[in-house]
PDB file of C-alpha atoms in Angstrom:
ATOM      1  CA  ASP A 295      66.981 105.587 101.568  1.00  0.00           C
ATOM      2  CA  THR A 296      68.688 102.347 103.247  1.00  0.00           C
ATOM      3  CA  ALA A 297      70.803 103.645 105.972  1.00  0.00           C
ATOM      4  CA  VAL A 298      73.032 100.434 106.423  1.00  0.00           C
ATOM      5  CA  SER A 299      72.912  98.290 103.270  1.00  0.00           C
ATOM      6  CA  GLN A 300      74.907  95.039 102.881  1.00  0.00           C
ATOM      7  CA  THR A 301      75.356  92.989  99.997  1.00  0.00           C
ATOM      8  CA  PRO A 302      74.604  90.121  98.872  1.00  0.00           C
ATOM      9  CA  LYS A 303      71.601  89.028 101.059  1.00  0.00           C
ATOM     10  CA  TYR A 304      71.961  85.353 100.556  1.00  0.00           C
ATOM     11  CA  LEU A 305      75.208  83.710  99.457  1.00  0.00           C
ATOM     12  CA  VAL A 306      75.718  79.988  98.908  1.00  0.00           C
ATOM     13  CA  THR A 307      79.010  78.433  98.325  1.00  0.00           C
ATOM     14  CA  GLN A 308      81.338  75.488  98.535  1.00  0.00           C
ATOM     15  CA  MET A 309      83.872  74.709 101.394  1.00  0.00           C
ATOM     16  CA  GLY A 310      87.252  76.249 100.524  1.00  0.00           C
ATOM     17  CA  ASN A 311      86.145  79.170  98.727  1.00  0.00           C
ATOM     18  CA  ASP A 312      86.757  82.870  99.370  1.00  0.00           C
ATOM     19  CA  LYS A 313      84.053  85.169  99.495  1.00  0.00           C
ATOM     20  CA  SER A 314      83.264  89.033 100.360  1.00  0.00           C
ATOM     21  CA  ILE A 315      80.274  90.616 101.957  1.00  0.00           C
ATOM     22  CA  LYS A 316      79.919  94.307 101.396  1.00  0.00           C
ATOM     23  CA  CYS A 317      78.534  96.976 103.760  1.00  0.00           C
ATOM     24  CA  GLU A 318      77.673 100.832 103.406  1.00  0.00           C
ATOM     25  CA  GLN A 319      76.445 103.158 105.601  1.00  0.00           C
ATOM     26  CA  ASN A 320      74.782 106.699 104.651  1.00  0.00           C
ATOM     27  CA  LEU A 321      74.358 108.001 108.246  1.00  0.00           C
ATOM     28  CA  GLY A 322      77.532 109.616 108.765  1.00  0.00           C
ATOM     29  CA  HIS A 323      78.288 107.394 111.620  1.00  0.00           C
ATOM     30  CA  ASP A 324      82.037 106.869 112.716  1.00  0.00           C
ATOM     31  CA  THR A 325      81.988 103.447 113.697  1.00  0.00           C
ATOM     32  CA  MET A 326      81.152 100.297 112.012  1.00  0.00           C
ATOM     33  CA  TYR A 327      80.749  96.671 113.052  1.00  0.00           C
ATOM     34  CA  TRP A 328      80.613  93.071 111.756  1.00  0.00           C
ATOM     35  CA  TYR A 329      78.299  90.666 113.848  1.00  0.00           C
ATOM     36  CA  LYS A 330      77.691  86.992 113.423  1.00  0.00           C
ATOM     37  CA  GLN A 331      74.378  85.329 114.472  1.00  0.00           C
ATOM     38  CA  ASP A 332      74.346  81.631 114.458  1.00  0.00           C
ATOM     39  CA  SER A 333      71.493  79.121 114.643  1.00  0.00           C
ATOM     40  CA  LYS A 334      71.136  79.851 118.305  1.00  0.00           C
ATOM     41  CA  LYS A 335      70.658  83.456 117.562  1.00  0.00           C
ATOM     42  CA  PHE A 336      73.486  84.857 119.507  1.00  0.00           C
ATOM     43  CA  LEU A 337      74.759  87.930 118.468  1.00  0.00           C
ATOM     44  CA  LYS A 338      78.581  87.786 118.380  1.00  0.00           C
ATOM     45  CA  ILE A 339      80.822  90.775 117.492  1.00  0.00           C
ATOM     46  CA  MET A 340      83.482  89.959 115.117  1.00  0.00           C
ATOM     47  CA  PHE A 341      84.982  93.480 114.466  1.00  0.00           C
ATOM     48  CA  SER A 342      84.409  97.125 115.206  1.00  0.00           C
ATOM     49  CA  TYR A 343      86.243  99.601 113.257  1.00  0.00           C
ATOM     50  CA  ASN A 344      86.434 103.441 113.370  1.00  0.00           C
ATOM     51  CA  ASN A 345      88.823 105.867 111.627  1.00  0.00           C
ATOM     52  CA  LYS A 346      91.086 105.351 114.403  1.00  0.00           C
ATOM     53  CA  GLU A 347      91.429 101.604 115.054  1.00  0.00           C
ATOM     54  CA  LEU A 348      90.330  98.166 114.529  1.00  0.00           C
ATOM     55  CA  ILE A 349      89.179  96.173 117.216  1.00  0.00           C
ATOM     56  CA  ILE A 350      89.164  92.386 116.606  1.00  0.00           C
ATOM     57  CA  ASN A 351      87.286  89.762 118.472  1.00  0.00           C
ATOM     58  CA  GLU A 352      90.303  87.263 119.584  1.00  0.00           C
ATOM     59  CA  THR A 353      88.017  84.186 119.013  1.00  0.00           C
ATOM     60  CA  VAL A 354      87.524  85.315 115.223  1.00  0.00           C
ATOM     61  CA  PRO A 355      89.740  83.037 112.921  1.00  0.00           C
ATOM     62  CA  ASN A 356      92.156  84.971 110.893  1.00  0.00           C
ATOM     63  CA  ARG A 357      90.351  83.829 107.724  1.00  0.00           C
ATOM     64  CA  PHE A 358      88.081  86.609 108.439  1.00  0.00           C
ATOM     65  CA  SER A 359      89.385  89.975 107.727  1.00  0.00           C
ATOM     66  CA  PRO A 360      87.589  93.223 107.719  1.00  0.00           C
ATOM     67  CA  LYS A 361      88.605  95.967 104.654  1.00  0.00           C
ATOM     68  CA  SER A 362      87.620  99.465 104.868  1.00  0.00           C
ATOM     69  CA  PRO A 363      88.251 101.647 101.875  1.00  0.00           C
ATOM     70  CA  ASP A 364      86.642 104.557 103.639  1.00  0.00           C
ATOM     71  CA  LYS A 365      84.506 105.689 106.638  1.00  0.00           C
ATOM     72  CA  ALA A 366      81.231 104.653 104.930  1.00  0.00           C
ATOM     73  CA  HIS A 367      82.023 101.182 103.994  1.00  0.00           C
ATOM     74  CA  LEU A 368      83.419  98.071 105.914  1.00  0.00           C
ATOM     75  CA  ASN A 369      83.598  94.900 103.860  1.00  0.00           C
ATOM     76  CA  LEU A 370      84.187  91.364 105.170  1.00  0.00           C
ATOM     77  CA  HIS A 371      86.388  88.963 103.463  1.00  0.00           C
ATOM     78  CA  ILE A 372      86.381  85.390 104.352  1.00  0.00           C
ATOM     79  CA  ASN A 373      89.041  82.848 102.854  1.00  0.00           C
ATOM     80  CA  SER A 374      89.126  79.356 102.859  1.00  0.00           C
ATOM     81  CA  LEU A 375      85.320  78.957 103.866  1.00  0.00           C
ATOM     82  CA  GLU A 376      84.288  75.966 106.327  1.00  0.00           C
ATOM     83  CA  LEU A 377      80.863  74.541 107.216  1.00  0.00           C
ATOM     84  CA  GLY A 378      80.832  76.340 110.698  1.00  0.00           C
ATOM     85  CA  ASP A 379      80.969  79.585 109.082  1.00  0.00           C
ATOM     86  CA  SER A 380      77.536  79.121 108.019  1.00  0.00           C
ATOM     87  CA  ALA A 381      75.377  81.845 109.864  1.00  0.00           C
ATOM     88  CA  VAL A 382      73.720  85.402 109.181  1.00  0.00           C
ATOM     89  CA  TYR A 383      76.364  88.204 109.164  1.00  0.00           C
ATOM     90  CA  PHE A 384      75.125  91.540 109.981  1.00  0.00           C
ATOM     91  CA  CYS A 385      76.917  94.954 109.318  1.00  0.00           C
ATOM     92  CA  ALA A 386      75.970  97.738 111.919  1.00  0.00           C
ATOM     93  CA  SER A 387      77.200 101.402 112.351  1.00  0.00           C
ATOM     94  CA  SER A 388      76.877 103.894 115.300  1.00  0.00           C
ATOM     95  CA  GLN A 389      77.625 107.576 115.795  1.00  0.00           C
ATOM     96  CA  ASP A 390      80.424 106.779 118.273  1.00  0.00           C
ATOM     97  CA  GLY A 391      81.760 103.348 119.525  1.00  0.00           C
ATOM     98  CA  SER A 392      83.135 104.841 122.582  1.00  0.00           C
ATOM     99  CA  SER A 393      79.987 106.285 124.314  1.00  0.00           C
ATOM    100  CA  GLY A 394      77.404 104.779 126.566  1.00  0.00           C
ATOM    101  CA  ALA A 395      74.279 105.649 124.525  1.00  0.00           C
ATOM    102  CA  ASN A 396      75.953 103.831 121.594  1.00  0.00           C
ATOM    103  CA  VAL A 397      72.962 102.843 119.562  1.00  0.00           C
ATOM    104  CA  LEU A 398      73.593 100.766 116.594  1.00  0.00           C
ATOM    105  CA  THR A 399      71.815 100.385 113.376  1.00  0.00           C
ATOM    106  CA  PHE A 400      71.844  97.260 111.600  1.00  0.00           C
ATOM    107  CA  GLY A 401      71.792  96.201 108.049  1.00  0.00           C
ATOM    108  CA  ALA A 402      69.297  93.742 106.934  1.00  0.00           C
ATOM    109  CA  GLY A 403      71.839  90.929 107.225  1.00  0.00           C
ATOM    110  CA  SER A 404      73.609  88.350 104.824  1.00  0.00           C
ATOM    111  CA  ARG A 405      72.806  84.786 105.078  1.00  0.00           C
ATOM    112  CA  LEU A 406      75.881  82.510 104.411  1.00  0.00           C
ATOM    113  CA  THR A 407      75.433  78.839 103.576  1.00  0.00           C
ATOM    114  CA  VAL A 408      78.521  76.764 102.987  1.00  0.00           C
ATOM    115  CA  LEU A 409      78.143  73.429 101.506  1.00  0.00           C
TER     116      LEU A 409
ATOM    117  CA  GLY B  34      82.964  85.861 132.624  1.00  0.00           C
ATOM    118  CA  GLN B  35      80.487  88.214 131.158  1.00  0.00           C
ATOM    119  CA  ASN B  36      76.636  86.838 130.969  1.00  0.00           C
ATOM    120  CA  ILE B  37      73.489  88.005 130.002  1.00  0.00           C
ATOM    121  CA  ASP B  38      70.540  85.839 130.952  1.00  0.00           C
ATOM    122  CA  GLN B  39      67.007  85.919 129.591  1.00  0.00           C
ATOM    123  CA  PRO B  40      64.199  83.539 129.073  1.00  0.00           C
ATOM    124  CA  THR B  41      64.425  81.664 125.854  1.00  0.00           C
ATOM    125  CA  GLU B  42      60.695  81.772 124.764  1.00  0.00           C
ATOM    126  CA  MET B  43      57.599  83.482 126.034  1.00  0.00           C
ATOM    127  CA  THR B  44      53.927  83.346 125.019  1.00  0.00           C
ATOM    128  CA  ALA B  45      51.311  86.120 125.720  1.00  0.00           C
ATOM    129  CA  THR B  46      47.866  86.985 124.398  1.00  0.00           C
ATOM    130  CA  GLU B  47      46.934  89.753 122.068  1.00  0.00           C
ATOM    131  CA  GLY B  48      45.973  92.925 124.105  1.00  0.00           C
ATOM    132  CA  ALA B  49      47.697  91.629 127.197  1.00  0.00           C
ATOM    133  CA  ILE B  50      50.766  92.653 129.005  1.00  0.00           C
ATOM    134  CA  VAL B  51      53.923  90.859 129.183  1.00  0.00           C
ATOM    135  CA  GLN B  52      57.220  91.342 131.036  1.00  0.00           C
ATOM    136  CA  ILE B  53      60.911  89.851 129.418  1.00  0.00           C
ATOM    137  CA  ASN B  54      63.300  89.754 132.242  1.00  0.00           C
ATOM    138  CA  CYS B  55      67.251  90.226 131.911  1.00  0.00           C
ATOM    139  CA  THR B  56      69.910  89.696 134.525  1.00  0.00           C
ATOM    140  CA  TYR B  57      73.639  90.455 133.684  1.00  0.00           C
ATOM    141  CA  GLN B  58      77.109  90.034 135.124  1.00  0.00           C
ATOM    142  CA  THR B  59      79.542  92.278 133.258  1.00  0.00           C
ATOM    143  CA  SER B  60      82.732  93.824 133.945  1.00  0.00           C
ATOM    144  CA  GLY B  61      81.598  97.320 134.395  1.00  0.00           C
ATOM    145  CA  PHE B  62      78.493  98.924 133.201  1.00  0.00           C
ATOM    146  CA  ASN B  63      77.818 101.882 130.595  1.00  0.00           C
ATOM    147  CA  GLY B  64      74.103 101.198 130.005  1.00  0.00           C
ATOM    148  CA  LEU B  65      71.678  98.351 128.901  1.00  0.00           C
ATOM    149  CA  PHE B  66      69.805  98.218 125.516  1.00  0.00           C
ATOM    150  CA  TRP B  67      66.834  96.410 124.263  1.00  0.00           C
ATOM    151  CA  TYR B  68      66.719  95.561 120.628  1.00  0.00           C
ATOM    152  CA  GLN B  69      63.721  93.873 118.626  1.00  0.00           C
ATOM    153  CA  GLN B  70      64.400  91.337 115.960  1.00  0.00           C
ATOM    154  CA  HIS B  71      61.640  90.006 113.735  1.00  0.00           C
ATOM    155  CA  ALA B  72      62.173  86.793 112.076  1.00  0.00           C
ATOM    156  CA  GLY B  73      64.467  87.046 109.165  1.00  0.00           C
ATOM    157  CA  GLU B  74      65.062  90.653 109.752  1.00  0.00           C
ATOM    158  CA  ALA B  75      67.826  92.982 111.297  1.00  0.00           C
ATOM    159  CA  PRO B  76      67.673  93.875 115.081  1.00  0.00           C
ATOM    160  CA  THR B  77      66.224  97.464 115.583  1.00  0.00           C
ATOM    161  CA  PHE B  78      66.806  99.651 118.575  1.00  0.00           C
ATOM    162  CA  LEU B  79      63.893  99.928 121.445  1.00  0.00           C
ATOM    163  CA  SER B  80      65.286 101.383 124.461  1.00  0.00           C
ATOM    164  CA  TYR B  81      68.355 102.426 126.477  1.00  0.00           C
ATOM    165  CA  ASN B  82      68.589 102.526 130.366  1.00  0.00           C
ATOM    166  CA  VAL B  83      71.771 103.930 132.298  1.00  0.00           C
ATOM    167  CA  LEU B  84      70.245 104.902 135.286  1.00  0.00           C
ATOM    168  CA  ASP B  85      68.083 103.180 137.643  1.00  0.00           C
ATOM    169  CA  GLY B  86      64.498 103.329 137.116  1.00  0.00           C
ATOM    170  CA  LEU B  87      61.814 103.165 134.425  1.00  0.00           C
ATOM    171  CA  GLU B  88      61.947 104.536 130.812  1.00  0.00           C
ATOM    172  CA  GLU B  89      58.531 104.703 129.095  1.00  0.00           C
ATOM    173  CA  LYS B  90      58.222 104.966 125.368  1.00  0.00           C
ATOM    174  CA  GLY B  91      54.556 104.454 124.046  1.00  0.00           C
ATOM    175  CA  ARG B  92      53.665 101.007 124.764  1.00  0.00           C
ATOM    176  CA  PHE B  93      57.038  99.762 125.362  1.00  0.00           C
ATOM    177  CA  SER B  94      58.866 100.428 128.631  1.00  0.00           C
ATOM    178  CA  SER B  95      62.105  99.385 130.099  1.00  0.00           C
ATOM    179  CA  PHE B  96      63.220  99.236 133.863  1.00  0.00           C
ATOM    180  CA  LEU B  97      66.830  98.760 135.209  1.00  0.00           C
ATOM    181  CA  SER B  98      68.128  98.270 138.618  1.00  0.00           C
ATOM    182  CA  ARG B  99      71.809  98.336 138.525  1.00  0.00           C
ATOM    183  CA  SER B 100      72.377  96.949 142.198  1.00  0.00           C
ATOM    184  CA  LYS B 101      70.401  93.859 141.361  1.00  0.00           C
ATOM    185  CA  GLY B 102      71.947  93.777 137.508  1.00  0.00           C
ATOM    186  CA  TYR B 103      68.591  93.519 136.283  1.00  0.00           C
ATOM    187  CA  SER B 104      66.365  94.895 133.679  1.00  0.00           C
ATOM    188  CA  TYR B 105      62.786  94.259 132.182  1.00  0.00           C
ATOM    189  CA  LEU B 106      60.989  95.291 129.085  1.00  0.00           C
ATOM    190  CA  LEU B 107      57.234  95.695 129.448  1.00  0.00           C
ATOM    191  CA  LEU B 108      54.916  95.555 126.586  1.00  0.00           C
ATOM    192  CA  LYS B 109      51.566  96.592 126.843  1.00  0.00           C
ATOM    193  CA  GLU B 110      48.237  96.099 124.770  1.00  0.00           C
ATOM    194  CA  LEU B 111      50.247  93.586 122.734  1.00  0.00           C
ATOM    195  CA  GLN B 112      49.702  93.192 119.167  1.00  0.00           C
ATOM    196  CA  MET B 113      50.458  90.297 116.650  1.00  0.00           C
ATOM    197  CA  LYS B 114      53.269  92.656 115.221  1.00  0.00           C
ATOM    198  CA  ASP B 115      54.768  92.329 118.542  1.00  0.00           C
ATOM    199  CA  SER B 116      55.837  88.631 117.713  1.00  0.00           C
ATOM    200  CA  ALA B 117      59.649  88.809 117.365  1.00  0.00           C
ATOM    201  CA  SER B 118      62.685  88.052 119.391  1.00  0.00           C
ATOM    202  CA  TYR B 119      63.756  90.663 122.160  1.00  0.00           C
ATOM    203  CA  LEU B 120      67.414  91.011 122.721  1.00  0.00           C
ATOM    204  CA  CYS B 121      68.998  92.347 125.993  1.00  0.00           C
ATOM    205  CA  ALA B 122      72.649  93.896 125.514  1.00  0.00           C
ATOM    206  CA  VAL B 123      74.829  95.602 128.198  1.00  0.00           C
ATOM    207  CA  MET B 124      77.782  97.880 127.286  1.00  0.00           C
ATOM    208  CA  ASP B 125      80.555  97.096 129.693  1.00  0.00           C
ATOM    209  CA  SER B 126      83.428  99.413 130.857  1.00  0.00           C
ATOM    210  CA  ASN B 127      85.413  98.935 127.586  1.00  0.00           C
ATOM    211  CA  TYR B 128      82.067 100.021 125.654  1.00  0.00           C
ATOM    212  CA  GLN B 129      81.720  96.819 124.510  1.00  0.00           C
ATOM    213  CA  LEU B 130      78.151  95.338 123.895  1.00  0.00           C
ATOM    214  CA  ILE B 131      77.457  92.176 125.413  1.00  0.00           C
ATOM    215  CA  TRP B 132      74.203  90.274 124.047  1.00  0.00           C
ATOM    216  CA  GLY B 133      71.801  87.940 125.378  1.00  0.00           C
ATOM    217  CA  ALA B 134      70.852  85.221 123.304  1.00  0.00           C
ATOM    218  CA  GLY B 135      67.403  86.767 122.891  1.00  0.00           C
ATOM    219  CA  THR B 136      63.590  86.142 124.110  1.00  0.00           C
ATOM    220  CA  LYS B 137      61.335  84.753 121.342  1.00  0.00           C
ATOM    221  CA  LEU B 138      57.885  86.408 121.927  1.00  0.00           C
ATOM    222  CA  ILE B 139      54.838  84.483 120.629  1.00  0.00           C
ATOM    223  CA  ILE B 140      51.546  86.513 120.698  1.00  0.00           C
ATOM    224  CA  LYS B 141      48.374  84.495 120.307  1.00  0.00           C
ATOM    225  CA  PRO B 142      44.899  85.900 119.334  1.00  0.00           C
TER     226      PRO B 142
END
């Protein structure tokens, strides 16, 4: 069983389109995350969310919005896609986002290419 | 600002030992993590250090010195499958993870 699954794995789309990436975790974790990994391999946190609060990285454009229908799901919706949005997007989860030994389990990644 | 530094790339020989260094400057400290990321795959957890000293886990060991803002990951008896990027990450006082850019480790026969 896949612990953190995200779909689609690959997404190619045109500038200006709206797209979503779905993420589900079956680990019973309380906190979920979205990360962006660009061509230089930096992992940048976009959002973290548990059933109490949503923490947004202030550098993330408001074209990006997380949607969480329940504790096991955190989807990423992107409006008006731009060329610079091309990257690999990783979903992750952890038991507790507010403790030190906060080990993240990552999904396999979704490679987004904007043409 | 907060900063994590690690070498961009390292090369080592199969069967040898390699040490990957990580230095950090963060707002507070709640632990340091090492993750392994094979090309085209997700990062996977390797180790966690919150107290000074060496943590050993099989062929991999991780060391932390909080006073020096320094950690290293030691890989022994290198195997070809160890070719990957190794990411250092520090949890700051707000429990936010600050990531380094990763060290690409190339293993040669």
